[in-house]
Short mmCIF file of C-alpha atoms in Angstrom, two decimals:
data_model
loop_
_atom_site.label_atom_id
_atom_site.label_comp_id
_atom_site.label_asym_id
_atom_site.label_seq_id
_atom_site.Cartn_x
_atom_site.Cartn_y
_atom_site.Cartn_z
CA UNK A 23 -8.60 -4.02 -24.06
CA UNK A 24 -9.94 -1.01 -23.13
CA UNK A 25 -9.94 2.74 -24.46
CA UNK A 26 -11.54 5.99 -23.88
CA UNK A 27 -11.14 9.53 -25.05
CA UNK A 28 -12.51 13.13 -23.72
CA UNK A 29 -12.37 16.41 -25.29
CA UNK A 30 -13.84 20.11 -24.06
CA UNK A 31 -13.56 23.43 -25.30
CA UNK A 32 -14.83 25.98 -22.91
CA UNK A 33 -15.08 29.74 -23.42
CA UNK A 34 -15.11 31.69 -20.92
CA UNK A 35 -16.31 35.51 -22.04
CA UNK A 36 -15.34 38.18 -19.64
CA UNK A 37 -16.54 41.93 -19.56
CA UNK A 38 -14.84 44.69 -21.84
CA UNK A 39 -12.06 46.70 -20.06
CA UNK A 40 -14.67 49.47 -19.16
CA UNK A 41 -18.03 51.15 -20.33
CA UNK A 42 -16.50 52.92 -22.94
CA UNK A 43 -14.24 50.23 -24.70
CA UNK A 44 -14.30 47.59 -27.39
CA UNK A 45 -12.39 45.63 -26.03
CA UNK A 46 -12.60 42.52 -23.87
CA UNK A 47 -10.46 39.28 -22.51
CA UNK A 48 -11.52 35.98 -24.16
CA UNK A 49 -10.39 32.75 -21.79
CA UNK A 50 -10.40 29.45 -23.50
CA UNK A 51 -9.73 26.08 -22.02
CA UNK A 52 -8.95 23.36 -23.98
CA UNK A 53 -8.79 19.90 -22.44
CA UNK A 54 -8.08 16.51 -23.97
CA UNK A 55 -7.85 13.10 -21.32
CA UNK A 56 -7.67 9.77 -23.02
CA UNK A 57 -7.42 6.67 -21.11
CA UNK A 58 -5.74 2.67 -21.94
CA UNK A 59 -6.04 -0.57 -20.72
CA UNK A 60 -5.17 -3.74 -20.79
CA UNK A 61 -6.32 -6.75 -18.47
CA UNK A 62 -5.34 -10.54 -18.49
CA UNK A 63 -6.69 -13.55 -16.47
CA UNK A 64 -5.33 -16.93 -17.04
CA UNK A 65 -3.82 -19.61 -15.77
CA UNK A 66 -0.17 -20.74 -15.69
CA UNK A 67 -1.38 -24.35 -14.74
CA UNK A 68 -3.99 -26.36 -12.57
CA UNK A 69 -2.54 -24.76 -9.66
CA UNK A 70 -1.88 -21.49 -10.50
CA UNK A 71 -3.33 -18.12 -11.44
CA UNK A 72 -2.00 -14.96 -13.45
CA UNK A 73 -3.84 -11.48 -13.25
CA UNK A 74 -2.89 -8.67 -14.73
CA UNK A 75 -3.66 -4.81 -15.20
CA UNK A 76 -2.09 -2.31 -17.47
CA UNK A 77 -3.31 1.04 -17.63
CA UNK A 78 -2.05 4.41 -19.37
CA UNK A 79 -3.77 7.97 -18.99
CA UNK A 80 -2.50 11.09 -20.71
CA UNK A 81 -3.95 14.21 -19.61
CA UNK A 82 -3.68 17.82 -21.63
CA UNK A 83 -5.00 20.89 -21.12
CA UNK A 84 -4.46 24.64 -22.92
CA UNK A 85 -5.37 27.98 -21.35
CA UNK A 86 -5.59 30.85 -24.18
CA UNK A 87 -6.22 34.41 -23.17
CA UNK A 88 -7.11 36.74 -25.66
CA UNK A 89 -7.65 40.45 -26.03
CA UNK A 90 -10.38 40.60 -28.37
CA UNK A 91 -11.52 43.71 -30.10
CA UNK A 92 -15.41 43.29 -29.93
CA UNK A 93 -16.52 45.60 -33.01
CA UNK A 94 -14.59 43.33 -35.47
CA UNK A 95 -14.10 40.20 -33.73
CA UNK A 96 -10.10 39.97 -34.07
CA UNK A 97 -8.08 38.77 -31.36
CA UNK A 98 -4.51 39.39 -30.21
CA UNK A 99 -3.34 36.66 -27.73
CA UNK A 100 -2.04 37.62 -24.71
CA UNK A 101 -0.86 34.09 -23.44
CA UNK A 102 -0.97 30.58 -23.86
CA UNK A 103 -0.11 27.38 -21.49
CA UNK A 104 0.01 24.02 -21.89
CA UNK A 105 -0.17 21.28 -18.99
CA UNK A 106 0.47 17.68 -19.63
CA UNK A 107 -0.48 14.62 -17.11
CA UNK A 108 0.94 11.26 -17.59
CA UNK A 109 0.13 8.06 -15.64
CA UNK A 110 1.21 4.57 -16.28
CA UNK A 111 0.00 1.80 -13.24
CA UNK A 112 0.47 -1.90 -13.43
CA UNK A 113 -0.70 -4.82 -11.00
CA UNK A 114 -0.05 -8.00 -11.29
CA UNK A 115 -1.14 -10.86 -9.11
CA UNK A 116 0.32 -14.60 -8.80
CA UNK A 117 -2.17 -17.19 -7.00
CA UNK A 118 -1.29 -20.84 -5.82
CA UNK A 119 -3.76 -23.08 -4.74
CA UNK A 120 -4.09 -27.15 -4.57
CA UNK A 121 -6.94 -29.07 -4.70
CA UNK A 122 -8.56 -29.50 -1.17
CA UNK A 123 -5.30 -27.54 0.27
CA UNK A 124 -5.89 -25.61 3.57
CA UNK A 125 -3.06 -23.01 2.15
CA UNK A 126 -3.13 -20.71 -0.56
CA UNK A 127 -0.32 -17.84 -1.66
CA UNK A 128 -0.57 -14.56 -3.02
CA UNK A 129 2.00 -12.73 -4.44
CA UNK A 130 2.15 -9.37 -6.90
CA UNK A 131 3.64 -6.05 -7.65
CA UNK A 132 2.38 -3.33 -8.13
CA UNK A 133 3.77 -0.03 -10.18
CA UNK A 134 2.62 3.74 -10.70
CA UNK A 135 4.54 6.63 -12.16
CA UNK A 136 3.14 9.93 -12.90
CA UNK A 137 4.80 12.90 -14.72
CA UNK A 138 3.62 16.21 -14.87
CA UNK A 139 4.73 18.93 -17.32
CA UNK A 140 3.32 22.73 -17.27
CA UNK A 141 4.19 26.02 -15.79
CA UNK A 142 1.63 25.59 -12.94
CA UNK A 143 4.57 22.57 -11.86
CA UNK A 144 7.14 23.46 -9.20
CA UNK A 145 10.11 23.78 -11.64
CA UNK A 146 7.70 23.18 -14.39
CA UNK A 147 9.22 19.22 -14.78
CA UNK A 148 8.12 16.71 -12.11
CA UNK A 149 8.30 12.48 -11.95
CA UNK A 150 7.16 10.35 -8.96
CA UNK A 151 6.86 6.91 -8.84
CA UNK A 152 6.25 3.59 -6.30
CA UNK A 153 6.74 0.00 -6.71
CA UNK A 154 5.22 -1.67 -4.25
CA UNK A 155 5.75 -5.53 -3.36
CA UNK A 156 2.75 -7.78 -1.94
CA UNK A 157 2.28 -11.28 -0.61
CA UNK A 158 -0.48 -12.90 1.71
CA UNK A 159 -1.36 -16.53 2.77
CA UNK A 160 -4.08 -17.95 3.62
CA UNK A 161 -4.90 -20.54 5.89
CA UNK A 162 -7.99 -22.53 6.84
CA UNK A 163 -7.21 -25.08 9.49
CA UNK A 164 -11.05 -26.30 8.98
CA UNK A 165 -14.28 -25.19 7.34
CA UNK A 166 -15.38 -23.01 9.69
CA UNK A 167 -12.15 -20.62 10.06
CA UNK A 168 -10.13 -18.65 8.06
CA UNK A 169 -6.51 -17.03 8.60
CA UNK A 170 -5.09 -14.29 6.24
CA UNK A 171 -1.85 -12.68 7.07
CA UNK A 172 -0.23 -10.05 4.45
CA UNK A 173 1.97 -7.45 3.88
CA UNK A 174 3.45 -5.10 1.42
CA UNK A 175 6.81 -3.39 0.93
CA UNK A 176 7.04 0.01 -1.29
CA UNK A 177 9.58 1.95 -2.45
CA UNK A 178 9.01 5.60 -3.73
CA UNK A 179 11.01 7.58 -5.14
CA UNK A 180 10.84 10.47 -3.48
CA UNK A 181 9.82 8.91 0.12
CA UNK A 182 10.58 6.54 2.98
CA UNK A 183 7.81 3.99 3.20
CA UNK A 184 7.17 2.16 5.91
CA UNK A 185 6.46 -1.80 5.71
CA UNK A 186 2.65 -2.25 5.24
CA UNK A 187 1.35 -5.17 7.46
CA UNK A 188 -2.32 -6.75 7.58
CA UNK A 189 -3.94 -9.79 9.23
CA UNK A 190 -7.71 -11.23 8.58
CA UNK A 191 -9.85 -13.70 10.52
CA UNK A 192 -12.89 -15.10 9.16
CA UNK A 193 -15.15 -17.05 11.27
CA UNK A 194 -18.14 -19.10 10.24
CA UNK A 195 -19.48 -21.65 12.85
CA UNK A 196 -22.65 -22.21 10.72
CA UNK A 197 -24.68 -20.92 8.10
CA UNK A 198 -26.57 -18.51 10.65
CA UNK A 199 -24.34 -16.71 11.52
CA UNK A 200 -20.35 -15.49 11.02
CA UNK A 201 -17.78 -13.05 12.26
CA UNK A 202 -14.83 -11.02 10.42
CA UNK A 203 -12.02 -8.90 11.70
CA UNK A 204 -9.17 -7.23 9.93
CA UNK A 205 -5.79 -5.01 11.31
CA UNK A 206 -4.01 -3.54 9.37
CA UNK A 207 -1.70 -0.70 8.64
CA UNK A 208 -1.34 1.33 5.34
CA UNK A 209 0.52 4.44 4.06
CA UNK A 210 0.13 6.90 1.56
CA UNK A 211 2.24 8.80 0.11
CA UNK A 212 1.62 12.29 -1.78
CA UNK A 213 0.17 12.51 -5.06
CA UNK A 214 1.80 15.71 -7.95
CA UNK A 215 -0.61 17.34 -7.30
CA UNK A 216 -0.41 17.89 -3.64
CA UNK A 217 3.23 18.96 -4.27
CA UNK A 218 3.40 20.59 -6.48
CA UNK A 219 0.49 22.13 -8.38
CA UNK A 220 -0.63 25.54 -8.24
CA UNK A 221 -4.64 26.23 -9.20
CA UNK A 222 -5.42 29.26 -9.36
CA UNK A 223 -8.21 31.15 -11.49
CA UNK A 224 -11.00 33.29 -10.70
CA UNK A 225 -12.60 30.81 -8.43
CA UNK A 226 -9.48 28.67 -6.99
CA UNK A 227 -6.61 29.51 -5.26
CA UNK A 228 -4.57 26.88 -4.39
CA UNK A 229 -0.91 26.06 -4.00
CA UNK A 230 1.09 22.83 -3.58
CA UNK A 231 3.78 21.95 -0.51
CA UNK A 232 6.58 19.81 -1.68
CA UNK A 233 7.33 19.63 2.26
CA UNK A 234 4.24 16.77 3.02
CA UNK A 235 5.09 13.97 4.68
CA UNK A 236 3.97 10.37 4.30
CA UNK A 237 0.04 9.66 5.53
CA UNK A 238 -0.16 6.75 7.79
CA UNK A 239 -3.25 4.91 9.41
CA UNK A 240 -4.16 2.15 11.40
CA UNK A 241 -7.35 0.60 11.13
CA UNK A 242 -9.77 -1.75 12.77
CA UNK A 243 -12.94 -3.71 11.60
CA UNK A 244 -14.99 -6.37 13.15
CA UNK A 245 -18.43 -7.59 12.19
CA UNK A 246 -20.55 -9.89 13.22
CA UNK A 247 -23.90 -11.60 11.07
CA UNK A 248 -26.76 -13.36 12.27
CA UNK A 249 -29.06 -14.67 9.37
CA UNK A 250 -31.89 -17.44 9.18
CA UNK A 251 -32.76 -18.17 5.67
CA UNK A 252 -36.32 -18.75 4.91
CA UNK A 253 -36.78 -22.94 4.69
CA UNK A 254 -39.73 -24.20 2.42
CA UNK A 255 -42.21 -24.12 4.86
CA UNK A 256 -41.14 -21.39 7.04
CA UNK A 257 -42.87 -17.66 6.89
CA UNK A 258 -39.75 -15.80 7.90
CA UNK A 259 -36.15 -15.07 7.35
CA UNK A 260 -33.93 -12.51 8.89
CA UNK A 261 -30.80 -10.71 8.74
CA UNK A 262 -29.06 -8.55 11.53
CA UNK A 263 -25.45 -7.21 11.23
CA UNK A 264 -23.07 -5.01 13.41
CA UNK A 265 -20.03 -3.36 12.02
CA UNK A 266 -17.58 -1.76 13.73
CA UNK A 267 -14.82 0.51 12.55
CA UNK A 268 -11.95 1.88 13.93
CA UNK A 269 -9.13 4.22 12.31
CA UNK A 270 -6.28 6.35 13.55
CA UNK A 271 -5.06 8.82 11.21
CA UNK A 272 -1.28 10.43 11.40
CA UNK A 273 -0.18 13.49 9.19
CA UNK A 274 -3.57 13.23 7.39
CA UNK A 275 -3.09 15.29 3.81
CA UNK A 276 -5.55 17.98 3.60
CA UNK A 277 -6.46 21.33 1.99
CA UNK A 278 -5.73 24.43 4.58
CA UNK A 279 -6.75 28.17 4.72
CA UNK A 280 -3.22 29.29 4.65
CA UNK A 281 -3.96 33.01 3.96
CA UNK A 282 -7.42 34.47 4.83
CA UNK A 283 -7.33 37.55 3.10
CA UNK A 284 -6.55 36.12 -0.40
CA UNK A 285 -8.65 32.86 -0.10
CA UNK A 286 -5.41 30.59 -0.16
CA UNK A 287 -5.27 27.48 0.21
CA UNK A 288 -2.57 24.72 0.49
CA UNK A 289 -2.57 21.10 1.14
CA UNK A 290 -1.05 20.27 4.72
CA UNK A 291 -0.50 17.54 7.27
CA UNK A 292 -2.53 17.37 10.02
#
């Protein structure tokens, strides 16, 4: 079980109206974040293998402007909002493996909703969430080699996801030296904030687009590893790796300079 709180209180003093006034705007920020979890690893039976993660984070934070008289201290508000964050995310993972078996199965789900409440929210209400399905084998024909096809299904609930395939070869002739390459494909979809948030203070300016599409990639990796361990009577060892990495990027979700002249920014697919 885990748990973690955070509080802040900042003030943030800004001039009087003019040279000749008592007056002056007060900004406070108020913002509370506390965090729960919840992890199990166990075992059904011999053969098979339960892990699970729970988490829950609730996020709040309160803007307070006041017009504050500066000869006697009193304050007058001027306006006050309130912003709420709430995640809940759960994984859970089913293993099967035999004894001295050359196959092993994976299997899970995995679940995230987030809600966000607050008058910097398109419509000042908004809920996404995923589920996302997962399986993967893997196979070692003998010692040296080993096989690891997957994939993943997801369903969001405000996108079309596309299947999520992945494939993994492991290759270790002997103990000098061993090779690894991975495919795979992967998608991601936009987050709240991206699509709806709006940030903007004295310093920020930025806006949300509730017209993003799904992120997609493709992505490469081999490496290779050639290593002599230093034997009892040696006087050397050594250790030499290449890695290579490949990835191809579609609709990649970024921040844009949408409007020059006011600093704007959005977040956009490139």
């Amino acid at each position: 079980v885990k748990f973690d709180a955070f509080t802040e209180r900042i003030l943030n003093r800004l001039n009087p109206i003019s040279a000749y006034s008592n007056f002056g705007l007060d900004d406070w920020y108020h913002t509370k974040r506390y965090n729960m979890g919840l992890s199990y690893n166990g075992r059904i039976n011999h053969d098979i293998n339960i892990e699970s993660n729970a988490s829950y984070m609730l996020y709040h934070r309160i803007f307070e402007e006041n017009y504050k008289q500066l000869d006697n201290g009193a304050l007058f508000s001027l306006q006050t909002t309130n912003d709420y964050i709430n995640t809940l995310f759960n994984r859970t993972l089913i293993s099967y493996s035999k004894e001295k078996s050359k196959v092993k199965l994976l299997a899970g789900y995995e679940f995230n909703m987030d809600r966000a409440e607050g008058v910097r929210i398109l419509d000042t209400v908004k809920t996404l969430y995923d589920l996302g399905v997962l399986t993967s084998l893997t196979y070692s024909p003998f010692t040296s080699l080993l096989l690891q096809p997957g994939i993943r299904f997801t369903f969001n609930s405000k996108y079309f996801t596309p299947i999520a395939p992945s494939f993994n070869i492991k290759f270790n002739p002997s103990q000098s030296f061993n090779m690894r390459f991975l495919i795979s494909r992967a998608f991601v979809s936009p987050d709240i904030k991206e699509l709806y948030f709006e940030f903007k203070d004295f310093n920020h300016n930025i806006i949300g687009n509730e017209n993003l599409a799904v992120e997609s990639s493709t992505n490469l990796q081999l490496g290779f590893e050639v290593k002599k361990q230093k034997a009892e009577k040696e006087k050397y060892s050594y250790n030499s790796t290449l890695n290579i990495n490949y990835s191809d990027k579609k609709d990649a979700i970024e921040l844009v300079l949408v409007k020059k002249n006011l600093q704007e920014f959005q977040y956009q697919n490139i």
